[in-house]
Amino acid sequence: QVQLVESGGGSVQAGGSLRLSCAAFGYIENMYWGWFRQAPGKEREGVAVIYTGSIVKNYADSVKGRFTVSRDNTKNTLFLQMNSLKPEDTAMYYCAATYDSTMSAGIFSALAYNAWGQGTQVTVSS
């Protein structure tokens, strides 16, 4: 089982930027690896997901063009660069991973992931 540790959250004004990091400890090949967020009173939603055996990156419609997911292979770290932040981006952000390649629940479904980081808070003020 891979272990995930996030960092990089914080508070920023609307229009600002933040970069989140997720360090993975363990076997990370052939793994779906991504970012989710959960705002108070809302369900956890997928933001950006990669498959470590592919160059394909998947983004939720709400963040396309503003967020970029990337990976540092030498450090086993996943990043989420968040630009043009909006108040509605305020949430706890989680790094998640799974070896389940079937993805029957969908790549943006939290139910499909069985490894989670502790979360890092992102707050965007207007």
XYZ file of C-alpha atoms in Angstrom:
126
model
C 0.000 0.000 0.000
C 1.395 3.382 -0.980
C 1.557 6.142 1.620
C 0.844 9.735 0.645
C 1.861 12.986 2.333
C 0.541 16.342 1.105
C 1.935 19.811 1.636
C 1.602 23.290 0.234
C -1.850 24.492 1.187
C -2.563 27.949 2.511
C -4.581 31.116 2.145
C -4.573 33.324 -0.923
C -6.682 36.040 -2.467
C -8.802 35.390 -5.517
C -6.689 35.352 -8.656
C -3.659 34.067 -6.787
C -1.754 30.814 -7.078
C -0.720 27.907 -4.894
C 1.173 24.695 -5.530
C 0.373 21.498 -3.692
C 2.762 18.575 -3.360
C 2.078 14.910 -2.673
C 5.014 12.691 -1.784
C 4.420 8.972 -2.345
C 6.171 6.264 -0.375
C 5.942 2.783 -1.837
C 5.379 1.185 -5.223
C 3.890 3.754 -7.599
C 3.924 2.050 -10.978
C 0.627 1.350 -12.794
C -1.268 3.476 -10.320
C -3.984 6.094 -10.618
C -2.767 9.071 -8.628
C -4.567 12.320 -8.213
C -6.057 15.207 -6.307
C -9.473 15.492 -4.723
C -11.083 18.252 -2.708
C -13.889 18.526 -0.219
C -15.597 21.709 0.853
C -17.723 21.850 4.024
C -21.085 20.220 3.458
C -20.124 18.902 0.039
C -19.011 15.557 -1.318
C -15.379 14.860 -2.076
C -14.757 15.545 -5.750
C -11.966 14.670 -8.121
C -9.868 17.550 -9.423
C -6.994 16.083 -11.446
C -5.815 12.523 -11.981
C -2.955 10.826 -13.801
C -2.117 7.212 -14.496
C 1.543 6.557 -13.784
C 1.795 4.275 -16.816
C 0.584 6.986 -19.170
C 1.173 10.632 -20.048
C -2.558 11.343 -20.016
C -3.812 13.882 -17.492
C -7.455 14.219 -16.541
C -9.060 17.354 -15.149
C -12.446 18.216 -13.762
C -14.261 20.771 -15.908
C -14.255 23.258 -13.033
C -10.450 23.510 -13.018
C -9.513 23.048 -16.680
C -7.233 25.818 -17.873
C -6.419 26.900 -14.307
C -4.929 23.832 -12.607
C -2.035 21.707 -13.833
C -1.055 18.311 -12.461
C 2.527 17.164 -12.888
C 4.861 14.521 -11.571
C 8.513 14.501 -10.545
C 9.578 10.947 -11.266
C 12.886 11.295 -9.435
C 11.183 12.314 -6.188
C 7.981 10.258 -6.449
C 6.044 13.466 -5.994
C 2.829 14.680 -7.584
C 2.151 18.399 -7.862
C -0.964 20.466 -8.391
C -0.281 23.966 -9.655
C -3.371 26.073 -9.041
C -3.627 29.411 -10.826
C -6.419 31.975 -11.071
C -7.859 30.680 -7.851
C -11.482 31.426 -7.022
C -13.312 31.480 -3.680
C -15.185 28.363 -4.790
C -11.836 26.512 -4.881
C -11.734 26.745 -1.082
C -11.622 23.208 0.294
C -9.515 20.566 1.946
C -7.384 19.043 -0.783
C -6.415 15.383 -0.649
C -3.953 13.302 -2.573
C -5.248 9.843 -3.460
C -4.073 6.719 -5.219
C -5.217 3.264 -6.267
C -3.790 0.282 -8.136
C -7.260 -0.644 -9.366
C -6.951 -0.299 -13.118
C -10.610 -1.138 -13.788
C -11.819 2.191 -12.430
C -15.384 0.944 -12.586
C -16.508 3.826 -10.378
C -14.828 6.400 -12.588
C -11.475 8.111 -12.182
C -13.019 11.057 -10.365
C -14.957 8.945 -7.899
C -13.507 8.950 -4.389
C -14.865 5.417 -3.976
C -12.282 4.150 -6.451
C -9.315 5.166 -4.308
C -7.978 3.319 -1.270
C -4.902 5.337 -0.322
C -5.322 8.872 0.963
C -3.144 11.592 2.376
C -4.043 13.608 5.441
C -5.241 16.607 3.446
C -4.114 20.208 3.168
C -6.383 23.241 3.452
C -6.715 25.756 0.634
C -8.601 28.972 1.375
C -9.296 31.568 -1.298
C -10.693 34.913 -0.196
C -12.587 37.316 -2.427
